[in-house]
Short mmCIF file of C-alpha atoms in Angstrom, two decimals:
data_model
loop_
_atom_site.label_atom_id
_atom_site.label_comp_id
_atom_site.label_asym_id
_atom_site.label_seq_id
_atom_site.Cartn_x
_atom_site.Cartn_y
_atom_site.Cartn_z
CA MET A 42 -70.38 -11.56 88.94
CA THR A 43 -67.50 -9.40 90.00
CA GLY A 44 -64.12 -10.06 91.56
CA PRO A 45 -62.80 -13.51 92.48
CA GLY A 46 -65.94 -15.58 92.77
CA THR A 47 -68.02 -12.94 94.54
CA PHE A 48 -71.54 -12.25 93.29
CA LEU A 49 -72.19 -8.54 93.07
CA GLY A 50 -74.47 -7.03 95.70
CA MET A 51 -75.35 -10.29 97.43
CA PRO A 52 -76.81 -9.85 100.94
CA ALA A 53 -76.52 -12.47 103.69
CA PHE A 54 -77.75 -16.01 103.09
CA PRO A 55 -81.04 -15.67 105.05
CA GLU A 56 -82.19 -12.81 102.80
CA ASN A 57 -81.16 -14.65 99.64
CA ALA A 58 -82.88 -17.82 100.83
CA GLU A 59 -86.10 -16.00 101.68
CA GLU A 60 -86.27 -14.57 98.17
CA ALA A 61 -85.50 -17.93 96.54
CA LEU A 62 -88.24 -19.64 98.54
CA GLN A 63 -90.82 -17.46 96.83
CA ASP A 64 -89.92 -18.96 93.42
CA SER A 65 -92.06 -22.08 93.05
CA GLN A 66 -90.64 -22.89 89.60
CA LEU A 67 -87.12 -22.81 91.00
CA ARG A 68 -88.08 -25.17 93.82
CA TYR A 69 -89.72 -27.55 91.36
CA ASN A 70 -86.68 -27.57 89.04
CA LEU A 71 -84.31 -28.19 91.95
CA ARG A 72 -86.41 -30.91 93.54
CA LYS A 73 -86.82 -32.82 90.27
CA ALA A 74 -83.13 -32.62 89.33
CA THR A 75 -81.60 -33.37 92.74
CA HIS A 76 -83.92 -36.30 93.43
CA THR A 77 -83.11 -37.81 90.02
CA ILE A 78 -79.35 -37.50 90.48
CA ARG A 79 -79.28 -38.84 94.02
CA ALA A 80 -81.44 -41.82 93.09
CA LYS A 81 -79.00 -42.71 90.30
CA ARG A 82 -76.09 -42.30 92.71
CA ALA A 83 -77.66 -44.57 95.32
CA SER A 84 -78.26 -47.25 92.69
CA VAL A 85 -74.68 -47.43 91.42
CA VAL A 86 -73.13 -47.11 94.88
CA GLU A 87 -75.12 -50.12 96.07
CA GLU A 88 -73.46 -52.19 93.34
CA LEU A 89 -70.10 -51.97 95.08
CA PRO A 90 -69.72 -54.13 98.20
CA ASP A 91 -66.47 -52.32 99.05
CA TRP A 92 -67.85 -48.76 98.82
CA ALA A 93 -67.03 -48.04 102.47
CA GLU A 94 -63.45 -49.21 101.92
CA LEU A 95 -63.13 -47.10 98.76
CA ARG A 96 -64.42 -44.08 100.68
CA ALA A 97 -61.90 -44.67 103.46
CA ALA A 98 -59.12 -45.08 100.89
CA GLY A 99 -60.10 -41.83 99.17
CA LYS A 100 -60.00 -39.99 102.48
CA ALA A 101 -56.60 -41.47 103.39
CA ILE A 102 -55.07 -40.65 99.99
CA LYS A 103 -56.26 -37.04 100.09
CA ASP A 104 -55.09 -36.61 103.68
CA ASP A 105 -51.63 -37.90 102.75
CA ALA A 106 -51.52 -35.52 99.78
CA LEU A 107 -52.46 -32.56 101.97
CA ARG A 108 -49.96 -33.46 104.72
CA ASN A 109 -47.13 -33.65 102.19
CA LEU A 110 -48.41 -31.07 99.72
CA ASP A 111 -45.13 -29.17 99.49
CA ARG A 112 -43.23 -32.27 98.38
CA TYR A 113 -45.89 -33.44 95.93
CA LEU A 114 -46.24 -30.02 94.30
CA LEU A 115 -42.51 -29.88 93.60
CA GLN A 116 -42.80 -33.37 92.16
CA VAL A 117 -45.59 -32.16 89.87
CA GLU A 118 -43.47 -29.22 88.70
CA GLU A 119 -40.51 -31.46 87.93
CA ALA A 120 -42.60 -34.02 86.04
CA VAL A 121 -44.57 -31.47 83.98
CA THR A 122 -41.44 -29.50 83.11
CA GLY A 123 -39.63 -32.70 82.18
CA ALA A 124 -42.48 -33.53 79.79
CA GLY A 125 -42.15 -30.21 77.98
CA GLY A 126 -44.77 -28.20 79.88
CA HIS A 127 -44.44 -24.92 81.74
CA VAL A 128 -45.46 -24.51 85.39
CA HIS A 129 -46.58 -21.20 86.92
CA TRP A 130 -47.35 -20.51 90.58
CA ALA A 131 -50.19 -18.16 91.53
CA SER A 132 -50.60 -17.07 95.14
CA ASP A 133 -53.99 -15.44 94.62
CA ALA A 134 -56.69 -14.68 92.05
CA ALA A 135 -55.06 -11.50 90.76
CA GLU A 136 -51.75 -13.24 90.08
CA ALA A 137 -53.45 -16.20 88.38
CA ASN A 138 -55.50 -13.89 86.14
CA GLU A 139 -52.39 -11.90 85.24
CA ILE A 140 -50.51 -15.07 84.32
CA VAL A 141 -53.28 -16.47 82.13
CA THR A 142 -53.97 -13.14 80.47
CA GLY A 143 -50.28 -12.75 79.65
CA LEU A 144 -50.09 -16.26 78.19
CA VAL A 145 -53.10 -15.67 75.94
CA ARG A 146 -51.78 -12.29 74.80
CA ALA A 147 -48.46 -13.91 73.92
CA THR A 148 -50.25 -16.09 71.38
CA GLY A 149 -51.76 -13.05 69.67
CA GLU A 150 -55.25 -14.55 70.01
CA THR A 151 -58.31 -12.75 71.37
CA GLU A 152 -60.58 -15.76 71.89
CA VAL A 153 -60.32 -18.87 74.07
CA VAL A 154 -62.48 -21.94 74.58
CA LYS A 155 -62.98 -23.36 78.06
CA VAL A 156 -63.87 -26.70 79.53
CA LYS A 157 -65.76 -26.26 82.79
CA SER A 158 -63.40 -25.17 85.56
CA MET A 159 -64.51 -24.08 89.00
CA ALA A 160 -61.06 -22.70 89.76
CA THR A 161 -61.34 -20.19 86.91
CA GLN A 162 -64.83 -19.24 88.08
CA GLU A 163 -63.45 -18.80 91.61
CA ILE A 164 -60.86 -16.28 90.44
CA GLY A 165 -63.15 -14.50 87.96
CA LEU A 166 -60.96 -15.37 84.98
CA ASN A 167 -63.59 -14.71 82.31
CA GLU A 168 -64.08 -11.18 83.60
CA ALA A 169 -60.33 -10.56 83.78
CA LEU A 170 -59.89 -11.79 80.21
CA ALA A 171 -62.76 -9.59 79.02
CA GLU A 172 -61.07 -6.54 80.53
CA ALA A 173 -58.01 -7.42 78.44
CA GLY A 174 -60.09 -7.69 75.27
CA ILE A 175 -60.16 -11.49 75.25
CA THR A 176 -63.43 -13.41 74.93
CA ALA A 177 -63.81 -16.70 76.78
CA TYR A 178 -66.34 -19.17 75.36
CA GLU A 179 -67.79 -21.76 77.73
CA THR A 180 -68.28 -25.13 76.03
CA ASP A 181 -69.91 -27.27 78.70
CA LEU A 182 -73.63 -27.31 77.86
CA ALA A 183 -74.78 -26.11 81.27
CA GLU A 184 -72.05 -23.47 81.42
CA LEU A 185 -73.03 -22.36 77.92
CA ILE A 186 -76.62 -21.90 79.11
CA VAL A 187 -75.41 -19.83 82.06
CA GLN A 188 -73.15 -17.71 79.87
CA LEU A 189 -75.75 -17.07 77.16
CA GLY A 190 -78.34 -16.15 79.79
CA ASP A 191 -75.93 -13.76 81.59
CA ASP A 192 -76.63 -15.88 84.65
CA TRP A 193 -74.75 -17.38 87.60
CA PRO A 194 -73.99 -21.08 88.12
CA SER A 195 -76.25 -22.72 90.67
CA HIS A 196 -74.75 -26.20 91.06
CA ILE A 197 -71.28 -27.73 90.99
CA LEU A 198 -72.10 -30.48 88.50
CA VAL A 199 -75.11 -28.95 86.70
CA PRO A 200 -74.63 -25.15 86.77
CA ALA A 201 -77.95 -24.55 84.99
CA ILE A 202 -79.94 -26.87 87.27
CA HIS A 203 -82.31 -24.00 88.05
CA ARG A 204 -83.43 -23.78 84.40
CA ASN A 205 -86.01 -26.00 82.72
CA ARG A 206 -85.94 -26.86 79.02
CA SER A 207 -88.46 -24.20 78.01
CA GLU A 208 -86.30 -21.54 79.61
CA ILE A 209 -83.22 -22.97 77.89
CA ARG A 210 -84.95 -22.82 74.49
CA GLU A 211 -85.71 -19.13 74.97
CA ILE A 212 -82.13 -18.41 76.05
CA PHE A 213 -80.79 -20.15 72.94
CA ARG A 214 -83.19 -18.38 70.59
CA GLU A 215 -82.57 -14.93 72.06
CA HIS A 216 -78.83 -14.97 72.75
CA MET A 217 -77.00 -17.71 70.85
CA ALA A 218 -76.48 -15.49 67.78
CA GLU A 219 -74.64 -12.92 69.95
CA TRP A 220 -71.89 -15.50 70.61
CA GLY A 221 -71.68 -17.25 67.24
CA ARG A 222 -73.90 -19.54 65.22
CA PRO A 223 -77.56 -18.75 65.95
CA ALA A 224 -80.14 -21.26 67.09
CA PRO A 225 -82.61 -22.54 64.47
CA GLU A 226 -85.75 -20.42 64.16
CA SER A 227 -87.90 -23.51 64.66
CA LEU A 228 -86.01 -24.68 67.77
CA SER A 229 -88.23 -26.66 70.14
CA ASP A 230 -87.68 -27.50 73.79
CA ASP A 231 -87.03 -31.16 73.01
CA PRO A 232 -83.75 -32.09 74.77
CA ARG A 233 -82.32 -33.64 71.60
CA ALA A 234 -83.06 -30.48 69.61
CA LEU A 235 -81.47 -28.28 72.28
CA ALA A 236 -78.38 -30.49 72.42
CA GLU A 237 -78.06 -30.43 68.62
CA ALA A 238 -78.31 -26.64 68.54
CA ALA A 239 -75.55 -26.41 71.15
CA ARG A 240 -73.40 -28.95 69.30
CA LEU A 241 -73.56 -27.04 66.01
CA HIS A 242 -72.91 -23.74 67.78
CA LEU A 243 -69.89 -25.09 69.65
CA ARG A 244 -68.38 -27.06 66.76
CA GLU A 245 -67.60 -23.83 64.91
CA ARG A 246 -65.96 -22.43 68.02
CA PHE A 247 -63.80 -25.52 68.61
CA LEU A 248 -62.44 -25.53 65.06
CA ALA A 249 -61.71 -21.79 64.97
CA THR A 250 -60.13 -21.16 68.38
CA LYS A 251 -56.42 -21.75 68.99
CA VAL A 252 -56.23 -21.38 72.78
CA GLY A 253 -57.92 -23.69 75.27
CA ILE A 254 -58.31 -23.20 79.02
CA SER A 255 -59.13 -26.03 81.39
CA GLY A 256 -59.13 -27.05 84.99
CA ALA A 257 -58.39 -30.56 86.22
CA ASN A 258 -60.10 -33.03 88.49
CA PHE A 259 -56.76 -34.52 89.54
CA VAL A 260 -53.02 -34.02 89.06
CA VAL A 261 -50.82 -37.08 89.58
CA ALA A 262 -47.59 -36.03 91.26
CA GLU A 263 -45.72 -39.18 90.29
CA THR A 264 -46.04 -38.55 86.55
CA GLY A 265 -47.27 -34.94 86.24
CA THR A 266 -50.44 -36.22 84.54
CA LEU A 267 -53.59 -34.08 84.56
CA VAL A 268 -57.01 -35.71 84.48
CA VAL A 269 -60.35 -34.26 83.37
CA LEU A 270 -63.62 -36.18 83.67
CA GLU A 271 -66.62 -34.99 81.65
CA SER A 272 -69.72 -36.30 79.94
CA GLU A 273 -70.14 -34.38 76.68
CA GLY A 274 -66.88 -34.55 74.73
CA ASN A 275 -66.43 -30.78 74.82
CA GLY A 276 -63.54 -31.25 77.20
CA ARG A 277 -61.78 -33.58 74.77
CA MET A 278 -62.15 -30.95 72.04
CA CYS A 279 -60.84 -28.14 74.27
CA LEU A 280 -57.88 -30.20 75.39
CA THR A 281 -56.73 -31.49 72.00
CA VAL A 282 -57.68 -29.10 69.18
CA PRO A 283 -56.14 -25.77 70.38
CA GLU A 284 -52.47 -25.07 69.72
CA THR A 285 -52.01 -23.73 73.27
CA LEU A 286 -53.53 -25.28 76.41
CA ILE A 287 -53.57 -23.48 79.77
CA SER A 288 -54.77 -25.42 82.82
CA VAL A 289 -55.62 -23.59 86.05
CA VAL A 290 -55.63 -26.05 88.95
CA GLY A 291 -56.02 -25.66 92.70
CA ILE A 292 -53.04 -27.03 94.59
CA GLU A 293 -55.29 -29.41 96.55
CA LYS A 294 -56.07 -31.45 93.40
CA VAL A 295 -52.80 -33.38 93.70
CA LEU A 296 -52.77 -37.18 94.10
CA PRO A 297 -49.48 -38.81 95.08
CA THR A 298 -49.31 -41.78 92.67
CA TRP A 299 -50.83 -43.11 89.47
CA ARG A 300 -52.27 -46.03 91.41
CA ASP A 301 -54.23 -43.64 93.64
CA LEU A 302 -56.19 -42.48 90.62
CA GLU A 303 -57.94 -45.86 90.41
CA VAL A 304 -59.78 -45.15 93.67
CA PHE A 305 -61.11 -41.80 92.53
CA LEU A 306 -62.15 -43.03 89.11
CA GLN A 307 -64.61 -45.22 91.01
CA LEU A 308 -65.66 -42.67 93.62
CA LEU A 309 -66.18 -39.57 91.48
CA PRO A 310 -68.47 -40.76 88.64
CA ARG A 311 -70.77 -42.64 90.98
CA SER A 312 -71.01 -39.72 93.41
CA SER A 313 -71.48 -37.02 90.78
CA THR A 314 -73.43 -38.20 87.74
CA GLY A 315 -74.56 -41.56 89.10
CA GLU A 316 -72.53 -43.36 86.41
CA ARG A 317 -70.10 -46.24 86.73
CA MET A 318 -67.57 -44.25 84.71
CA ASN A 319 -67.54 -40.95 82.87
CA PRO A 320 -68.05 -41.08 79.10
CA TYR A 321 -64.89 -39.00 78.62
CA THR A 322 -61.81 -39.33 80.83
CA SER A 323 -58.93 -37.32 79.38
CA MET A 324 -55.34 -37.59 80.64
CA TRP A 325 -52.27 -35.72 79.43
CA THR A 326 -48.72 -35.25 80.62
CA GLY A 327 -46.89 -32.06 79.70
CA ALA A 328 -46.83 -30.87 76.10
CA THR A 329 -48.33 -33.42 73.72
CA GLU A 330 -48.36 -33.62 69.90
CA GLY A 331 -46.68 -30.25 69.47
CA GLN A 332 -49.16 -28.39 71.67
CA GLU A 333 -47.77 -25.75 74.03
CA PHE A 334 -48.89 -26.51 77.58
CA HIS A 335 -48.98 -24.29 80.67
CA LEU A 336 -50.01 -25.39 84.17
CA VAL A 337 -51.01 -22.66 86.62
CA LEU A 338 -51.00 -23.95 90.21
CA LEU A 339 -53.42 -21.86 92.26
CA ASP A 340 -53.28 -21.20 96.00
CA ASN A 341 -55.83 -18.40 96.57
CA GLY A 342 -56.30 -19.10 100.28
CA ARG A 343 -55.74 -22.84 100.24
CA THR A 344 -52.59 -22.83 102.36
CA LYS A 345 -54.50 -20.77 104.92
CA VAL A 346 -57.21 -23.44 104.99
CA LEU A 347 -54.54 -26.11 105.30
CA ALA A 348 -53.37 -24.55 108.57
CA ASP A 349 -56.76 -25.19 110.22
CA GLU A 350 -56.79 -28.69 111.70
CA ILE A 351 -60.58 -29.01 111.49
CA GLY A 352 -61.33 -26.88 108.45
CA ARG A 353 -58.63 -28.38 106.22
CA GLN A 354 -60.74 -31.46 105.49
CA ALA A 355 -62.73 -29.27 103.09
CA LEU A 356 -59.69 -29.47 100.78
CA ARG A 357 -60.38 -33.18 100.32
CA CYS A 358 -63.40 -32.21 98.19
CA ILE A 359 -63.41 -33.72 94.69
CA ARG A 360 -66.33 -31.51 93.50
CA CYS A 361 -68.78 -34.36 93.02
CA SER A 362 -71.79 -32.35 94.29
CA ALA A 363 -73.32 -35.33 96.14
CA CYS A 364 -73.76 -33.15 99.23
CA LEU A 365 -75.87 -30.64 97.27
CA ASN A 366 -78.22 -33.31 96.01
CA VAL A 367 -79.17 -34.52 99.50
CA CYS A 368 -79.19 -31.17 101.31
CA PRO A 369 -82.71 -30.06 102.36
CA VAL A 370 -81.56 -26.44 102.43
CA TYR A 371 -79.98 -26.42 98.96
CA GLU A 372 -82.97 -28.25 97.47
CA ARG A 373 -85.26 -25.40 98.47
CA VAL A 374 -83.15 -22.31 97.83
CA GLY A 375 -80.69 -23.29 95.08
CA GLY A 376 -77.10 -22.24 94.58
CA HIS A 377 -77.48 -18.50 93.98
CA ALA A 378 -78.37 -17.93 97.64
CA TYR A 379 -74.82 -18.89 98.66
CA GLY A 380 -73.26 -16.02 96.68
CA SER A 381 -70.33 -18.14 95.55
CA VAL A 382 -69.32 -20.50 92.76
CA TYR A 383 -69.24 -23.15 95.49
CA PRO A 384 -72.86 -23.59 96.61
CA GLY A 385 -74.49 -26.05 98.98
CA PRO A 386 -72.95 -27.70 102.05
CA ILE A 387 -69.41 -27.80 100.65
CA GLY A 388 -69.67 -24.13 99.69
CA ALA A 389 -70.87 -23.27 103.19
CA ILE A 390 -67.55 -24.50 104.59
CA LEU A 391 -65.15 -23.85 101.70
CA THR A 392 -66.12 -20.30 100.73
CA PRO A 393 -65.78 -18.74 104.22
CA GLN A 394 -62.35 -20.32 104.57
CA LEU A 395 -61.08 -19.23 101.16
CA ARG A 396 -62.55 -15.71 101.31
CA GLY A 397 -62.65 -15.14 105.07
CA MET A 398 -65.72 -14.12 107.05
CA ALA A 399 -65.38 -10.34 106.95
CA SER A 400 -68.49 -9.84 104.83
CA GLU A 401 -72.03 -10.37 106.07
CA LEU A 402 -72.61 -12.97 103.36
CA ASP A 403 -69.55 -15.08 104.14
CA ALA A 404 -70.17 -14.90 107.89
CA SER A 405 -73.70 -16.23 107.35
CA LEU A 406 -72.75 -19.27 105.25
CA PRO A 407 -71.80 -21.60 108.15
CA TYR A 408 -75.39 -21.17 109.36
CA ALA A 409 -76.87 -22.24 105.98
CA SER A 410 -77.47 -25.76 107.24
CA SER A 411 -79.80 -27.80 109.41
CA LEU A 412 -76.81 -29.95 110.54
CA CYS A 413 -78.78 -33.06 109.58
CA GLY A 414 -75.58 -34.84 108.50
CA ALA A 415 -76.84 -36.15 105.15
CA CYS A 416 -73.94 -34.37 103.41
CA TYR A 417 -71.38 -36.29 105.46
CA ASP A 418 -73.11 -39.61 104.80
CA VAL A 419 -72.82 -39.25 101.01
CA CYS A 420 -69.42 -37.56 100.77
CA PRO A 421 -67.09 -39.94 98.90
CA VAL A 422 -64.04 -38.68 100.81
CA ALA A 423 -65.77 -38.50 104.22
CA ILE A 424 -65.63 -34.75 104.81
CA ASP A 425 -67.42 -34.15 108.11
CA ILE A 426 -69.21 -31.05 106.88
CA PRO A 427 -71.37 -30.63 110.03
CA GLU A 428 -68.23 -30.64 112.18
CA VAL A 429 -66.64 -27.91 110.06
CA LEU A 430 -69.86 -25.88 110.03
CA VAL A 431 -69.98 -25.85 113.83
CA HIS A 432 -66.27 -25.02 113.92
CA LEU A 433 -66.75 -22.06 111.58
CA ARG A 434 -69.77 -20.83 113.53
CA SER A 435 -67.52 -20.49 116.56
CA ARG A 436 -65.21 -18.27 114.49
CA ALA A 437 -67.94 -16.14 112.93
CA PRO A 438 -68.25 -12.56 114.22
CA HIS A 439 -71.01 -12.16 116.81
CA GLY A 440 -72.81 -9.03 118.01
CA PRO A 441 -72.80 -7.91 121.67
CA ALA A 442 -76.20 -9.51 122.35
CA GLU A 443 -75.08 -12.83 120.87
CA ARG A 444 -71.82 -12.80 122.84
CA PHE A 445 -73.69 -12.03 126.05
CA GLY A 446 -76.23 -14.79 125.34
CA LEU A 447 -73.53 -17.36 124.66
CA LYS A 448 -71.61 -16.42 127.82
CA ALA A 449 -74.80 -16.56 129.88
CA ALA A 450 -75.71 -19.96 128.46
CA GLY A 451 -72.21 -21.25 129.15
CA TRP A 452 -72.43 -20.02 132.74
CA VAL A 453 -75.84 -21.65 133.32
CA LEU A 454 -74.88 -24.94 131.68
CA GLY A 455 -71.51 -24.99 133.43
CA THR A 456 -72.77 -26.73 136.58
CA PRO A 457 -75.75 -28.99 137.37
CA VAL A 458 -76.81 -26.72 140.25
CA ARG A 459 -77.14 -23.64 138.03
CA LEU A 460 -79.02 -25.60 135.37
CA GLU A 461 -81.43 -26.99 137.92
CA ARG A 462 -82.15 -23.55 139.34
CA ALA A 463 -82.64 -22.09 135.86
CA GLN A 464 -85.10 -24.87 134.97
CA ARG A 465 -87.17 -24.31 138.12
CA LEU A 466 -87.16 -20.55 137.57
CA ALA A 467 -88.31 -21.02 133.97
CA SER A 468 -91.15 -23.31 135.07
CA ARG A 469 -92.28 -20.80 137.70
CA PHE A 470 -92.52 -17.97 135.17
CA ARG A 471 -93.58 -20.09 132.18
CA LYS A 472 -96.74 -18.05 131.59
CA LEU A 473 -94.61 -14.97 130.87
CA VAL A 474 -92.74 -16.64 128.00
CA PRO A 475 -94.10 -15.51 124.57
CA LYS A 476 -95.83 -18.32 122.72
CA ARG A 477 -94.68 -17.46 119.19
CA ARG A 478 -91.96 -14.81 118.99
CA LEU A 479 -89.16 -13.96 121.37
CA PRO A 480 -88.13 -10.34 121.86
CA GLY A 481 -84.68 -8.89 121.17
CA PRO A 482 -81.90 -11.14 119.80
CA GLY A 483 -84.19 -14.19 119.84
CA ALA A 484 -86.64 -12.63 117.40
CA ALA A 485 -84.81 -13.82 114.28
CA TRP A 486 -84.75 -17.41 115.55
CA THR A 487 -88.51 -17.37 116.05
CA ASP A 488 -89.29 -15.84 112.67
CA THR A 489 -89.59 -19.38 111.31
CA ARG A 490 -90.10 -21.37 114.54
CA ASP A 491 -92.59 -21.45 117.38
CA VAL A 492 -91.16 -20.93 120.86
CA PRO A 493 -91.01 -24.33 122.59
CA PRO A 494 -93.42 -24.37 125.58
CA VAL A 495 -91.78 -24.42 129.00
CA PRO A 496 -93.04 -27.49 130.95
CA GLU A 497 -94.65 -27.12 134.35
CA GLU A 498 -92.02 -29.43 135.76
CA SER A 499 -88.49 -30.18 134.59
CA PHE A 500 -87.45 -33.73 133.77
CA ARG A 501 -84.99 -33.62 136.67
CA ASP A 502 -87.73 -32.71 139.15
CA TRP A 503 -90.08 -35.32 137.70
CA TRP A 504 -87.37 -37.96 138.07
CA ASP A 505 -86.75 -37.04 141.70
CA ARG A 506 -90.47 -36.92 142.51
CA THR A 507 -91.31 -40.27 140.93
CA GLU A 508 -88.07 -42.06 141.82
CA GLY A 509 -87.25 -42.56 138.19
CA GLY A 510 -90.83 -43.18 137.10
CA HIS A 511 -91.51 -45.97 139.63
CA ARG A 512 -94.01 -44.02 141.71
#
């Protein structure tokens, strides 16, 4: 990975997807994992008779936070500073990396431990630290697997979802010693054995490292409290053991009041891991127990997204990954095809807005969807992902042939008379229409679809001839 969240040398989504579809093991791993997670989610969601009301409340709270973000962010700064913490503002990835690198250097340390943070992945923090001679150690089990395997994350919740346990065993045996305590020679692919090997490896790192770096699921403006939800306990170790804690948090993670948190502590665990609550929910306000605390508030394109009336709803995202687990496209191609740390349906609308659509990859992401709407149905904060996808498609750069085709279609569909004439003309020359592949700009569309047959008679003509089917 190179630069702020950009995978090196990634072509457009269709090419990435075509390659991923050839990997039967990948498809099996994805299908098994996503179906398991979404079944668990459905089970615990059904337990709550007020789920629809909770979802509506989550949407309303996030919308209020985004509408008044300037006021709430200043409130966060005042509360964190008042509690002994230090607040830094980063307009983009480069500034955030410079701030964090400077803070680590000031401690004199050359190693840091991290609890999983998508914001730091977005800005390429690990790479920036490495350039400064600082090694960042991932401590989330899935992130550890990705790091040891010199791989890319493929899922928001389970970054190593594309790996099975046999692959993980080989990664541990071959690479764990390069980063610290080696894996046992007799390591099997039993999940308990793999977890124990990771625990022993990470325990040494936790006790020896004096700087921790985290993200946050939420920041409560009212009190300046940061909240991290995780399932393994590594986050608790990263947040409490180091002498210095640096948290890099996107500005959209703000919640107005402490009471608002109650809604999201019900929505997030059920939507992400299919649990009623996370095993570890850590909260801290400012500097605690003598620890030096720094909060880096990250923009990196978020205020630009906020200015888009339709696209801004993507900033409601609480990174639960429910949309990935129901998406028929993601299930077949995995997260690497999206070329971003934000894969799946949410990545298809968030990445092009944060990075822009200048590259071929980013311009293709709004088309990485069947628009089936399953993502909207499961989103705990009611992000209408299909609506944003269509909106972004209208903004994507189009070639001359596409622009001409769209203008021609708009002209034909603009009046009933033109549409009727076009239908009759198509029926008259139906035998000239290719049966499988269209020429020119339509060729790509028919690479994976048969050309629909043109009927001998349009529905409009049939209706007129039969008086609405009564003749």
